[in-house]
Amino acid sequence: MSAPDLTAALERIPGWFWPTDQRLFEWFLSNEDVSGDVLEMGTYLGKSAVLIGGHVRRGETFTVCDLFESDAPDADNDAETTRSYSSLTRDQFERNYLSVHDALPEIVHGPTSVILDHVKADTCRFVHVDASHLYTHVKGDVLAARTVLREGGIVAFDDYRSEHTPGVALAVWEAVAGLGLAPVCVSTQKLYGTWGDPAPVRERLLAWLATRPDLWHTTDVLGEHHLVRVNQRKKPKPAQPQSDLDRLATELRRTTAELKKVTAESQNAVQALKKATKEVSVLGPVAHRAAGWLRRRGTPAK
């Protein structure tokens, strides 16, 4: 499927998967330096899974794990899924996926806590974690991702900084601080990291970003790490040809501005005239008396 067709297909699927992360997923998944399977923990209606499925190579396995409409393993998780994912069903996911791809990925219909029963250790080159937002569950997903990723593999954590997902933030930054997770880059929604050496992949990423006019990036020092921040560059608004109405409105604004200027100048002239008139009214009697005095001085005495 061509890039425009894939973009159009993704737009038809409900979910939260922004263009910046779509481009980053495509880049990380196209890295030929690392081979292995691909795993997504938490898929919702398949928006990101559809893109991932287009980058699975021959001989690789793509596994998707989600509760879908099943009961959650605990009360807190059940409240979370009821509140945020009440419309999610496996049937909807499968229909969305098969609208783009010919075959479904391997589906683990259950909580992400069982994923290690289905995906072997040290087998994956890319893992997307977007399941529960509760700290206890995300912490387990972090450990599972570390187990299944092979050397040089990349993990992407969704909602690592959203105000409504503090449990994700705590679990992810704990992994950075204490479990050896090295962050490579962040977008507004996702953190991408590795348990391998981040320097080579970060350098390749920076070289690629330098060729992308649609993406903005910068690098920040984060303790002993160098963190690349990536976001979509805002597109300038295209110049629109002016219609007759637009031209009339422009001319009206210009005429209004000129009238305001003339009015201000007229007001200043009126004020100056009033001031001069006032001065004449005050000085007039004085000048009259002075003239009379001069006439009397100039009249010869009889």
PDB file of C-alpha atoms in Angstrom:
ATOM      1  CA  MET A   1       0.000   0.000   0.000  1.00  0.00           C
ATOM      2  CA  SER A   2       1.306   3.446  -0.914  1.00  0.00           C
ATOM      3  CA  ALA A   3       1.992   6.048   1.766  1.00  0.00           C
ATOM      4  CA  PRO A   4      -1.025   8.235   0.805  1.00  0.00           C
ATOM      5  CA  ASP A   5      -3.320   5.178   0.802  1.00  0.00           C
ATOM      6  CA  LEU A   6      -2.027   4.088   4.211  1.00  0.00           C
ATOM      7  CA  THR A   7      -2.505   7.593   5.601  1.00  0.00           C
ATOM      8  CA  ALA A   8      -6.077   7.633   4.313  1.00  0.00           C
ATOM      9  CA  ALA A   9      -6.706   4.199   5.853  1.00  0.00           C
ATOM     10  CA  LEU A  10      -5.370   5.337   9.235  1.00  0.00           C
ATOM     11  CA  GLU A  11      -7.604   8.417   9.172  1.00  0.00           C
ATOM     12  CA  ARG A  12     -10.654   6.163   8.874  1.00  0.00           C
ATOM     13  CA  ILE A  13      -9.772   4.243  12.057  1.00  0.00           C
ATOM     14  CA  PRO A  14     -10.677   5.859  15.417  1.00  0.00           C
ATOM     15  CA  GLY A  15      -7.830   6.346  17.853  1.00  0.00           C
ATOM     16  CA  TRP A  16      -4.924   8.530  18.899  1.00  0.00           C
ATOM     17  CA  PHE A  17      -1.873   8.155  16.688  1.00  0.00           C
ATOM     18  CA  TRP A  18      -0.475  11.486  15.565  1.00  0.00           C
ATOM     19  CA  PRO A  19       1.502  12.100  12.347  1.00  0.00           C
ATOM     20  CA  THR A  20       4.803  12.652  14.194  1.00  0.00           C
ATOM     21  CA  ASP A  21       4.577   9.204  15.784  1.00  0.00           C
ATOM     22  CA  GLN A  22       3.482   7.649  12.514  1.00  0.00           C
ATOM     23  CA  ARG A  23       6.680   8.925  10.896  1.00  0.00           C
ATOM     24  CA  LEU A  24       8.811   7.791  13.848  1.00  0.00           C
ATOM     25  CA  PHE A  25       7.223   4.316  13.844  1.00  0.00           C
ATOM     26  CA  GLU A  26       7.945   3.981  10.128  1.00  0.00           C
ATOM     27  CA  TRP A  27      11.569   4.991  10.655  1.00  0.00           C
ATOM     28  CA  PHE A  28      12.236   2.687  13.621  1.00  0.00           C
ATOM     29  CA  LEU A  29      10.432  -0.227  11.954  1.00  0.00           C
ATOM     30  CA  SER A  30      12.472   0.270   8.771  1.00  0.00           C
ATOM     31  CA  ASN A  31      15.776  -0.131  10.621  1.00  0.00           C
ATOM     32  CA  GLU A  32      17.482  -3.114   9.001  1.00  0.00           C
ATOM     33  CA  ASP A  33      20.298  -3.247  11.562  1.00  0.00           C
ATOM     34  CA  VAL A  34      18.040  -5.188  13.939  1.00  0.00           C
ATOM     35  CA  SER A  35      15.865  -8.151  13.004  1.00  0.00           C
ATOM     36  CA  GLY A  36      13.175  -9.830  15.071  1.00  0.00           C
ATOM     37  CA  ASP A  37       9.507  -9.973  15.866  1.00  0.00           C
ATOM     38  CA  VAL A  38       7.180  -7.092  16.687  1.00  0.00           C
ATOM     39  CA  LEU A  39       4.827  -6.743  19.658  1.00  0.00           C
ATOM     40  CA  GLU A  40       2.019  -4.327  20.526  1.00  0.00           C
ATOM     41  CA  MET A  41       0.582  -4.374  24.054  1.00  0.00           C
ATOM     42  CA  GLY A  42      -2.736  -2.539  23.933  1.00  0.00           C
ATOM     43  CA  THR A  43      -4.116  -1.893  20.459  1.00  0.00           C
ATOM     44  CA  TYR A  44      -7.548  -0.263  20.872  1.00  0.00           C
ATOM     45  CA  LEU A  45      -9.147  -0.312  17.388  1.00  0.00           C
ATOM     46  CA  GLY A  46      -5.960  -1.014  15.466  1.00  0.00           C
ATOM     47  CA  LYS A  47      -4.772   2.391  14.253  1.00  0.00           C
ATOM     48  CA  SER A  48      -1.111   1.852  15.172  1.00  0.00           C
ATOM     49  CA  ALA A  49      -1.321  -1.895  14.529  1.00  0.00           C
ATOM     50  CA  VAL A  50      -2.288  -1.251  10.902  1.00  0.00           C
ATOM     51  CA  LEU A  51       0.853   0.829  10.370  1.00  0.00           C
ATOM     52  CA  ILE A  52       3.068  -1.680  12.207  1.00  0.00           C
ATOM     53  CA  GLY A  53       1.631  -4.522  10.145  1.00  0.00           C
ATOM     54  CA  GLY A  54       2.878  -2.856   6.971  1.00  0.00           C
ATOM     55  CA  HIS A  55       6.488  -3.138   8.214  1.00  0.00           C
ATOM     56  CA  VAL A  56       6.562  -6.775   9.320  1.00  0.00           C
ATOM     57  CA  ARG A  57       9.169  -8.635   7.269  1.00  0.00           C
ATOM     58  CA  ARG A  58       9.111 -12.163   5.923  1.00  0.00           C
ATOM     59  CA  GLY A  59       9.706 -14.650   8.719  1.00  0.00           C
ATOM     60  CA  GLU A  60       8.788 -12.184  11.492  1.00  0.00           C
ATOM     61  CA  THR A  61       5.786 -12.498  13.804  1.00  0.00           C
ATOM     62  CA  PHE A  62       3.595  -9.572  14.777  1.00  0.00           C
ATOM     63  CA  THR A  63       1.745 -10.144  18.064  1.00  0.00           C
ATOM     64  CA  VAL A  64      -1.053  -7.941  19.418  1.00  0.00           C
ATOM     65  CA  CYS A  65      -2.203  -8.251  23.034  1.00  0.00           C
ATOM     66  CA  ASP A  66      -5.397  -6.612  24.314  1.00  0.00           C
ATOM     67  CA  LEU A  67      -8.292  -7.289  26.657  1.00  0.00           C
ATOM     68  CA  PHE A  68     -10.761  -6.129  24.014  1.00  0.00           C
ATOM     69  CA  GLU A  69     -14.230  -6.655  25.549  1.00  0.00           C
ATOM     70  CA  SER A  70     -13.091  -9.202  28.161  1.00  0.00           C
ATOM     71  CA  ASP A  71     -13.207  -8.605  31.905  1.00  0.00           C
ATOM     72  CA  ALA A  72     -10.180  -6.880  33.407  1.00  0.00           C
ATOM     73  CA  PRO A  73      -8.046  -8.731  35.975  1.00  0.00           C
ATOM     74  CA  ASP A  74      -8.815  -6.320  38.840  1.00  0.00           C
ATOM     75  CA  ALA A  75     -11.348  -3.695  39.894  1.00  0.00           C
ATOM     76  CA  ASP A  76      -9.170  -0.669  39.099  1.00  0.00           C
ATOM     77  CA  ASN A  77      -8.359  -1.970  35.622  1.00  0.00           C
ATOM     78  CA  ASP A  78     -12.025  -2.844  35.059  1.00  0.00           C
ATOM     79  CA  ALA A  79     -13.061   0.729  35.961  1.00  0.00           C
ATOM     80  CA  GLU A  80     -10.406   2.076  33.582  1.00  0.00           C
ATOM     81  CA  THR A  81     -11.524  -0.047  30.620  1.00  0.00           C
ATOM     82  CA  THR A  82     -15.201   0.662  31.268  1.00  0.00           C
ATOM     83  CA  ARG A  83     -14.554   4.395  31.371  1.00  0.00           C
ATOM     84  CA  SER A  84     -12.186   4.731  28.405  1.00  0.00           C
ATOM     85  CA  TYR A  85     -12.650   1.697  26.143  1.00  0.00           C
ATOM     86  CA  SER A  86     -16.275   0.649  26.470  1.00  0.00           C
ATOM     87  CA  SER A  87     -16.710   0.551  22.672  1.00  0.00           C
ATOM     88  CA  LEU A  88     -13.682  -1.684  22.041  1.00  0.00           C
ATOM     89  CA  THR A  89     -14.311  -5.181  20.697  1.00  0.00           C
ATOM     90  CA  ARG A  90     -12.069  -7.713  19.027  1.00  0.00           C
ATOM     91  CA  ASP A  91     -14.416  -7.852  16.057  1.00  0.00           C
ATOM     92  CA  GLN A  92     -13.999  -4.114  15.436  1.00  0.00           C
ATOM     93  CA  PHE A  93     -10.218  -4.409  15.654  1.00  0.00           C
ATOM     94  CA  GLU A  94     -10.147  -7.309  13.199  1.00  0.00           C
ATOM     95  CA  ARG A  95     -12.387  -5.533  10.689  1.00  0.00           C
ATOM     96  CA  ASN A  96     -10.179  -2.422  10.779  1.00  0.00           C
ATOM     97  CA  TYR A  97      -6.990  -4.450  10.390  1.00  0.00           C
ATOM     98  CA  LEU A  98      -8.313  -6.578   7.536  1.00  0.00           C
ATOM     99  CA  SER A  99      -9.489  -3.472   5.690  1.00  0.00           C
ATOM    100  CA  VAL A 100      -5.783  -2.854   4.994  1.00  0.00           C
ATOM    101  CA  HIS A 101      -3.980  -6.203   5.366  1.00  0.00           C
ATOM    102  CA  ASP A 102      -4.749  -9.654   4.046  1.00  0.00           C
ATOM    103  CA  ALA A 103      -4.159 -11.548   7.304  1.00  0.00           C
ATOM    104  CA  LEU A 104      -4.458 -10.812  11.008  1.00  0.00           C
ATOM    105  CA  PRO A 105      -1.483 -10.676  13.361  1.00  0.00           C
ATOM    106  CA  GLU A 106      -1.139 -13.161  16.201  1.00  0.00           C
ATOM    107  CA  ILE A 107      -3.749 -12.031  18.740  1.00  0.00           C
ATOM    108  CA  VAL A 108      -3.429 -12.615  22.482  1.00  0.00           C
ATOM    109  CA  HIS A 109      -6.913 -11.925  23.815  1.00  0.00           C
ATOM    110  CA  GLY A 110      -6.205 -11.148  27.458  1.00  0.00           C
ATOM    111  CA  PRO A 111      -4.295  -8.884  29.856  1.00  0.00           C
ATOM    112  CA  THR A 112      -0.711  -7.947  29.060  1.00  0.00           C
ATOM    113  CA  SER A 113       0.372  -9.795  32.226  1.00  0.00           C
ATOM    114  CA  VAL A 114       0.186 -13.064  30.206  1.00  0.00           C
ATOM    115  CA  ILE A 115       2.294 -11.855  27.275  1.00  0.00           C
ATOM    116  CA  LEU A 116       5.436 -13.740  28.310  1.00  0.00           C
ATOM    117  CA  ASP A 117       3.464 -16.960  27.900  1.00  0.00           C
ATOM    118  CA  HIS A 118       3.124 -16.133  24.199  1.00  0.00           C
ATOM    119  CA  VAL A 119       6.236 -14.135  23.212  1.00  0.00           C
ATOM    120  CA  LYS A 120       9.685 -15.531  23.962  1.00  0.00           C
ATOM    121  CA  ALA A 121      12.486 -13.610  25.602  1.00  0.00           C
ATOM    122  CA  ASP A 122      15.014 -11.797  23.392  1.00  0.00           C
ATOM    123  CA  THR A 123      12.959 -12.117  20.209  1.00  0.00           C
ATOM    124  CA  CYS A 124      11.548  -8.645  19.435  1.00  0.00           C
ATOM    125  CA  ARG A 125      13.055  -5.695  17.618  1.00  0.00           C
ATOM    126  CA  PHE A 126      10.150  -3.317  18.332  1.00  0.00           C
ATOM    127  CA  VAL A 127       7.581  -3.164  21.149  1.00  0.00           C
ATOM    128  CA  HIS A 128       4.738  -0.666  21.460  1.00  0.00           C
ATOM    129  CA  VAL A 129       3.295  -0.326  24.985  1.00  0.00           C
ATOM    130  CA  ASP A 130      -0.160   1.295  25.016  1.00  0.00           C
ATOM    131  CA  ALA A 131      -2.286  -0.775  27.371  1.00  0.00           C
ATOM    132  CA  SER A 132      -3.332   0.128  30.921  1.00  0.00           C
ATOM    133  CA  HIS A 133      -2.424   3.539  32.373  1.00  0.00           C
ATOM    134  CA  LEU A 134      -2.301   2.202  35.935  1.00  0.00           C
ATOM    135  CA  TYR A 135       1.160   2.178  37.518  1.00  0.00           C
ATOM    136  CA  THR A 136       1.070  -1.465  38.650  1.00  0.00           C
ATOM    137  CA  HIS A 137       0.185  -2.720  35.171  1.00  0.00           C
ATOM    138  CA  VAL A 138       2.548  -0.402  33.305  1.00  0.00           C
ATOM    139  CA  LYS A 139       5.412  -1.501  35.564  1.00  0.00           C
ATOM    140  CA  GLY A 140       4.694  -5.076  34.522  1.00  0.00           C
ATOM    141  CA  ASP A 141       4.589  -4.023  30.855  1.00  0.00           C
ATOM    142  CA  VAL A 142       7.991  -2.337  31.257  1.00  0.00           C
ATOM    143  CA  LEU A 143       9.509  -5.549  32.613  1.00  0.00           C
ATOM    144  CA  ALA A 144       7.870  -7.606  29.848  1.00  0.00           C
ATOM    145  CA  ALA A 145       9.204  -5.253  27.174  1.00  0.00           C
ATOM    146  CA  ARG A 146      12.712  -5.496  28.631  1.00  0.00           C
ATOM    147  CA  THR A 147      12.450  -9.295  28.595  1.00  0.00           C
ATOM    148  CA  VAL A 148      11.291  -9.719  24.991  1.00  0.00           C
ATOM    149  CA  LEU A 149      13.451  -7.007  23.381  1.00  0.00           C
ATOM    150  CA  ARG A 150      16.708  -8.113  21.867  1.00  0.00           C
ATOM    151  CA  GLU A 151      19.922  -6.074  21.700  1.00  0.00           C
ATOM    152  CA  GLY A 152      19.284  -2.850  19.830  1.00  0.00           C
ATOM    153  CA  GLY A 153      15.503  -3.229  19.962  1.00  0.00           C
ATOM    154  CA  ILE A 154      13.255  -0.222  20.497  1.00  0.00           C
ATOM    155  CA  VAL A 155      10.324   0.187  22.879  1.00  0.00           C
ATOM    156  CA  ALA A 156       7.737   2.962  22.484  1.00  0.00           C
ATOM    157  CA  PHE A 157       5.691   3.986  25.539  1.00  0.00           C
ATOM    158  CA  ASP A 158       2.461   5.866  24.921  1.00  0.00           C
ATOM    159  CA  ASP A 159       1.114   8.597  27.254  1.00  0.00           C
ATOM    160  CA  TYR A 160       4.393   8.946  29.155  1.00  0.00           C
ATOM    161  CA  ARG A 161       3.587  12.589  30.008  1.00  0.00           C
ATOM    162  CA  SER A 162      -0.187  13.135  29.857  1.00  0.00           C
ATOM    163  CA  GLU A 163      -1.783  14.710  32.912  1.00  0.00           C
ATOM    164  CA  HIS A 164      -4.357  11.896  33.149  1.00  0.00           C
ATOM    165  CA  THR A 165      -1.719   9.098  33.071  1.00  0.00           C
ATOM    166  CA  PRO A 166       0.696   9.727  35.977  1.00  0.00           C
ATOM    167  CA  GLY A 167       1.064   5.965  36.473  1.00  0.00           C
ATOM    168  CA  VAL A 168       2.654   5.646  33.035  1.00  0.00           C
ATOM    169  CA  ALA A 169       5.046   8.520  33.722  1.00  0.00           C
ATOM    170  CA  LEU A 170       6.135   7.028  37.038  1.00  0.00           C
ATOM    171  CA  ALA A 171       6.727   3.552  35.619  1.00  0.00           C
ATOM    172  CA  VAL A 172       8.595   4.786  32.535  1.00  0.00           C
ATOM    173  CA  TRP A 173      10.902   7.238  34.320  1.00  0.00           C
ATOM    174  CA  GLU A 174      11.559   4.629  37.021  1.00  0.00           C
ATOM    175  CA  ALA A 175      12.785   2.382  34.223  1.00  0.00           C
ATOM    176  CA  VAL A 176      15.088   5.157  33.010  1.00  0.00           C
ATOM    177  CA  ALA A 177      16.391   5.871  36.503  1.00  0.00           C
ATOM    178  CA  GLY A 178      16.737   2.340  37.790  1.00  0.00           C
ATOM    179  CA  LEU A 179      16.251  -0.321  35.119  1.00  0.00           C
ATOM    180  CA  GLY A 180      18.724   0.808  32.468  1.00  0.00           C
ATOM    181  CA  LEU A 181      16.209   2.080  29.914  1.00  0.00           C
ATOM    182  CA  ALA A 182      17.991   4.635  27.720  1.00  0.00           C
ATOM    183  CA  PRO A 183      15.626   7.176  26.127  1.00  0.00           C
ATOM    184  CA  VAL A 184      16.347   7.891  22.465  1.00  0.00           C
ATOM    185  CA  CYS A 185      13.671  10.436  21.615  1.00  0.00           C
ATOM    186  CA  VAL A 186      10.276  11.747  22.654  1.00  0.00           C
ATOM    187  CA  SER A 187       7.269  13.167  20.863  1.00  0.00           C
ATOM    188  CA  THR A 188       4.362  14.888  22.564  1.00  0.00           C
ATOM    189  CA  GLN A 189       2.742  11.482  23.149  1.00  0.00           C
ATOM    190  CA  LYS A 190       5.406   8.771  23.178  1.00  0.00           C
ATOM    191  CA  LEU A 191       8.846   8.009  24.589  1.00  0.00           C
ATOM    192  CA  TYR A 192      11.146   5.783  22.504  1.00  0.00           C
ATOM    193  CA  GLY A 193      13.962   3.975  24.286  1.00  0.00           C
ATOM    194  CA  THR A 194      16.271   0.990  24.260  1.00  0.00           C
ATOM    195  CA  TRP A 195      18.056  -1.287  26.682  1.00  0.00           C
ATOM    196  CA  GLY A 196      20.995  -1.298  24.279  1.00  0.00           C
ATOM    197  CA  ASP A 197      23.398   1.482  23.353  1.00  0.00           C
ATOM    198  CA  PRO A 198      21.289   4.535  22.351  1.00  0.00           C
ATOM    199  CA  ALA A 199      24.109   6.458  20.658  1.00  0.00           C
ATOM    200  CA  PRO A 200      24.167   4.703  17.233  1.00  0.00           C
ATOM    201  CA  VAL A 201      20.393   4.796  16.745  1.00  0.00           C
ATOM    202  CA  ARG A 202      20.243   8.385  17.993  1.00  0.00           C
ATOM    203  CA  GLU A 203      22.880   9.494  15.477  1.00  0.00           C
ATOM    204  CA  ARG A 204      21.042   7.783  12.626  1.00  0.00           C
ATOM    205  CA  LEU A 205      17.797   9.340  13.792  1.00  0.00           C
ATOM    206  CA  LEU A 206      19.324  12.836  13.821  1.00  0.00           C
ATOM    207  CA  ALA A 207      20.694  12.339  10.317  1.00  0.00           C
ATOM    208  CA  TRP A 208      17.245  11.285   9.105  1.00  0.00           C
ATOM    209  CA  LEU A 209      15.488  14.158  10.887  1.00  0.00           C
ATOM    210  CA  ALA A 210      17.826  16.609   9.141  1.00  0.00           C
ATOM    211  CA  THR A 211      16.235  15.517   5.851  1.00  0.00           C
ATOM    212  CA  ARG A 212      12.645  15.940   7.049  1.00  0.00           C
ATOM    213  CA  PRO A 213      11.221  19.428   6.451  1.00  0.00           C
ATOM    214  CA  ASP A 214       7.927  18.320   8.023  1.00  0.00           C
ATOM    215  CA  LEU A 215       9.480  17.516  11.418  1.00  0.00           C
ATOM    216  CA  TRP A 216      11.056  19.849  13.969  1.00  0.00           C
ATOM    217  CA  HIS A 217      13.642  18.502  16.416  1.00  0.00           C
ATOM    218  CA  THR A 218      16.137  19.505  19.071  1.00  0.00           C
ATOM    219  CA  THR A 219      18.442  17.659  21.474  1.00  0.00           C
ATOM    220  CA  ASP A 220      18.411  18.145  25.250  1.00  0.00           C
ATOM    221  CA  VAL A 221      20.815  16.889  27.888  1.00  0.00           C
ATOM    222  CA  LEU A 222      19.008  14.649  30.357  1.00  0.00           C
ATOM    223  CA  GLY A 223      21.559  13.754  33.011  1.00  0.00           C
ATOM    224  CA  GLU A 224      23.882  11.280  31.317  1.00  0.00           C
ATOM    225  CA  HIS A 225      21.512  10.930  28.366  1.00  0.00           C
ATOM    226  CA  HIS A 226      20.976  13.032  25.250  1.00  0.00           C
ATOM    227  CA  LEU A 227      17.278  13.191  24.458  1.00  0.00           C
ATOM    228  CA  VAL A 228      15.958  14.101  21.008  1.00  0.00           C
ATOM    229  CA  ARG A 229      12.627  15.918  20.994  1.00  0.00           C
ATOM    230  CA  VAL A 230      10.563  15.627  17.819  1.00  0.00           C
ATOM    231  CA  ASN A 231       7.386  17.343  16.745  1.00  0.00           C
ATOM    232  CA  GLN A 232       5.525  18.128  13.577  1.00  0.00           C
ATOM    233  CA  ARG A 233       6.440  21.442  11.999  1.00  0.00           C
ATOM    234  CA  LYS A 234       3.495  23.779  11.549  1.00  0.00           C
ATOM    235  CA  LYS A 235       2.599  24.344   7.929  1.00  0.00           C
ATOM    236  CA  PRO A 236       2.339  27.982   6.801  1.00  0.00           C
ATOM    237  CA  LYS A 237      -1.130  28.951   5.699  1.00  0.00           C
ATOM    238  CA  PRO A 238      -1.298  29.011   1.895  1.00  0.00           C
ATOM    239  CA  ALA A 239      -1.878  32.406   0.311  1.00  0.00           C
ATOM    240  CA  GLN A 240      -5.425  32.644  -0.942  1.00  0.00           C
ATOM    241  CA  PRO A 241      -6.381  34.701  -4.022  1.00  0.00           C
ATOM    242  CA  GLN A 242      -8.442  37.709  -3.029  1.00  0.00           C
ATOM    243  CA  SER A 243     -12.088  37.773  -4.052  1.00  0.00           C
ATOM    244  CA  ASP A 244     -13.963  40.976  -4.903  1.00  0.00           C
ATOM    245  CA  LEU A 245     -15.370  40.941  -1.369  1.00  0.00           C
ATOM    246  CA  ASP A 246     -11.880  40.553   0.128  1.00  0.00           C
ATOM    247  CA  ARG A 247     -10.572  43.452  -1.962  1.00  0.00           C
ATOM    248  CA  LEU A 248     -13.539  45.607  -0.930  1.00  0.00           C
ATOM    249  CA  ALA A 249     -12.942  44.779   2.726  1.00  0.00           C
ATOM    250  CA  THR A 250      -9.244  45.658   2.370  1.00  0.00           C
ATOM    251  CA  GLU A 251     -10.103  48.994   0.705  1.00  0.00           C
ATOM    252  CA  LEU A 252     -12.674  49.728   3.406  1.00  0.00           C
ATOM    253  CA  ARG A 253     -10.103  49.090   6.143  1.00  0.00           C
ATOM    254  CA  ARG A 254      -7.614  51.385   4.391  1.00  0.00           C
ATOM    255  CA  THR A 255     -10.238  54.156   3.946  1.00  0.00           C
ATOM    256  CA  THR A 256     -11.288  53.825   7.593  1.00  0.00           C
ATOM    257  CA  ALA A 257      -7.679  54.204   8.705  1.00  0.00           C
ATOM    258  CA  GLU A 258      -7.267  57.332   6.548  1.00  0.00           C
ATOM    259  CA  LEU A 259     -10.500  58.843   7.928  1.00  0.00           C
ATOM    260  CA  LYS A 260      -9.306  58.235  11.463  1.00  0.00           C
ATOM    261  CA  LYS A 261      -6.063  60.021  10.639  1.00  0.00           C
ATOM    262  CA  VAL A 262      -7.865  63.033   9.067  1.00  0.00           C
ATOM    263  CA  THR A 263     -10.284  63.180  12.003  1.00  0.00           C
ATOM    264  CA  ALA A 264      -7.393  63.210  14.473  1.00  0.00           C
ATOM    265  CA  GLU A 265      -5.680  66.015  12.527  1.00  0.00           C
ATOM    266  CA  SER A 266      -8.945  68.036  12.414  1.00  0.00           C
ATOM    267  CA  GLN A 267      -9.419  67.612  16.137  1.00  0.00           C
ATOM    268  CA  ASN A 268      -5.890  68.899  16.730  1.00  0.00           C
ATOM    269  CA  ALA A 269      -6.599  71.963  14.500  1.00  0.00           C
ATOM    270  CA  VAL A 270      -9.841  72.695  16.356  1.00  0.00           C
ATOM    271  CA  GLN A 271      -8.060  72.520  19.686  1.00  0.00           C
ATOM    272  CA  ALA A 272      -5.350  74.911  18.440  1.00  0.00           C
ATOM    273  CA  LEU A 273      -8.025  77.367  17.190  1.00  0.00           C
ATOM    274  CA  LYS A 274      -9.879  77.237  20.486  1.00  0.00           C
ATOM    275  CA  LYS A 275      -6.642  77.958  22.328  1.00  0.00           C
ATOM    276  CA  ALA A 276      -5.836  80.921  20.073  1.00  0.00           C
ATOM    277  CA  THR A 277      -9.370  82.325  20.458  1.00  0.00           C
ATOM    278  CA  LYS A 278      -9.130  82.056  24.217  1.00  0.00           C
ATOM    279  CA  GLU A 279      -5.820  83.892  24.218  1.00  0.00           C
ATOM    280  CA  VAL A 280      -7.274  86.703  22.048  1.00  0.00           C
ATOM    281  CA  SER A 281     -10.306  87.041  24.338  1.00  0.00           C
ATOM    282  CA  VAL A 282      -8.034  87.415  27.342  1.00  0.00           C
ATOM    283  CA  LEU A 283      -5.530  89.826  25.777  1.00  0.00           C
ATOM    284  CA  GLY A 284      -8.075  91.988  23.881  1.00  0.00           C
ATOM    285  CA  PRO A 285      -9.076  94.363  26.763  1.00  0.00           C
ATOM    286  CA  VAL A 286      -5.465  94.773  27.817  1.00  0.00           C
ATOM    287  CA  ALA A 287      -4.407  95.710  24.286  1.00  0.00           C
ATOM    288  CA  HIS A 288      -7.321  98.191  24.035  1.00  0.00           C
ATOM    289  CA  ARG A 289      -6.307  99.982  27.245  1.00  0.00           C
ATOM    290  CA  ALA A 290      -2.672 100.064  26.146  1.00  0.00           C
ATOM    291  CA  ALA A 291      -3.624 101.633  22.812  1.00  0.00           C
ATOM    292  CA  GLY A 292      -5.670 104.305  24.618  1.00  0.00           C
ATOM    293  CA  TRP A 293      -2.807 105.097  26.895  1.00  0.00           C
ATOM    294  CA  LEU A 294      -0.464 105.494  23.936  1.00  0.00           C
ATOM    295  CA  ARG A 295      -2.897 107.829  22.187  1.00  0.00           C
ATOM    296  CA  ARG A 296      -3.196 109.990  25.253  1.00  0.00           C
ATOM    297  CA  ARG A 297       0.595 110.155  25.567  1.00  0.00           C
ATOM    298  CA  GLY A 298       0.899 111.244  22.013  1.00  0.00           C
ATOM    299  CA  THR A 299      -1.711 114.087  22.279  1.00  0.00           C
ATOM    300  CA  PRO A 300      -0.042 117.565  22.877  1.00  0.00           C
ATOM    301  CA  ALA A 301      -1.184 119.357  25.981  1.00  0.00           C
ATOM    302  CA  LYS A 302      -3.206 122.569  25.388  1.00  0.00           C
TER     303      LYS A 302
END
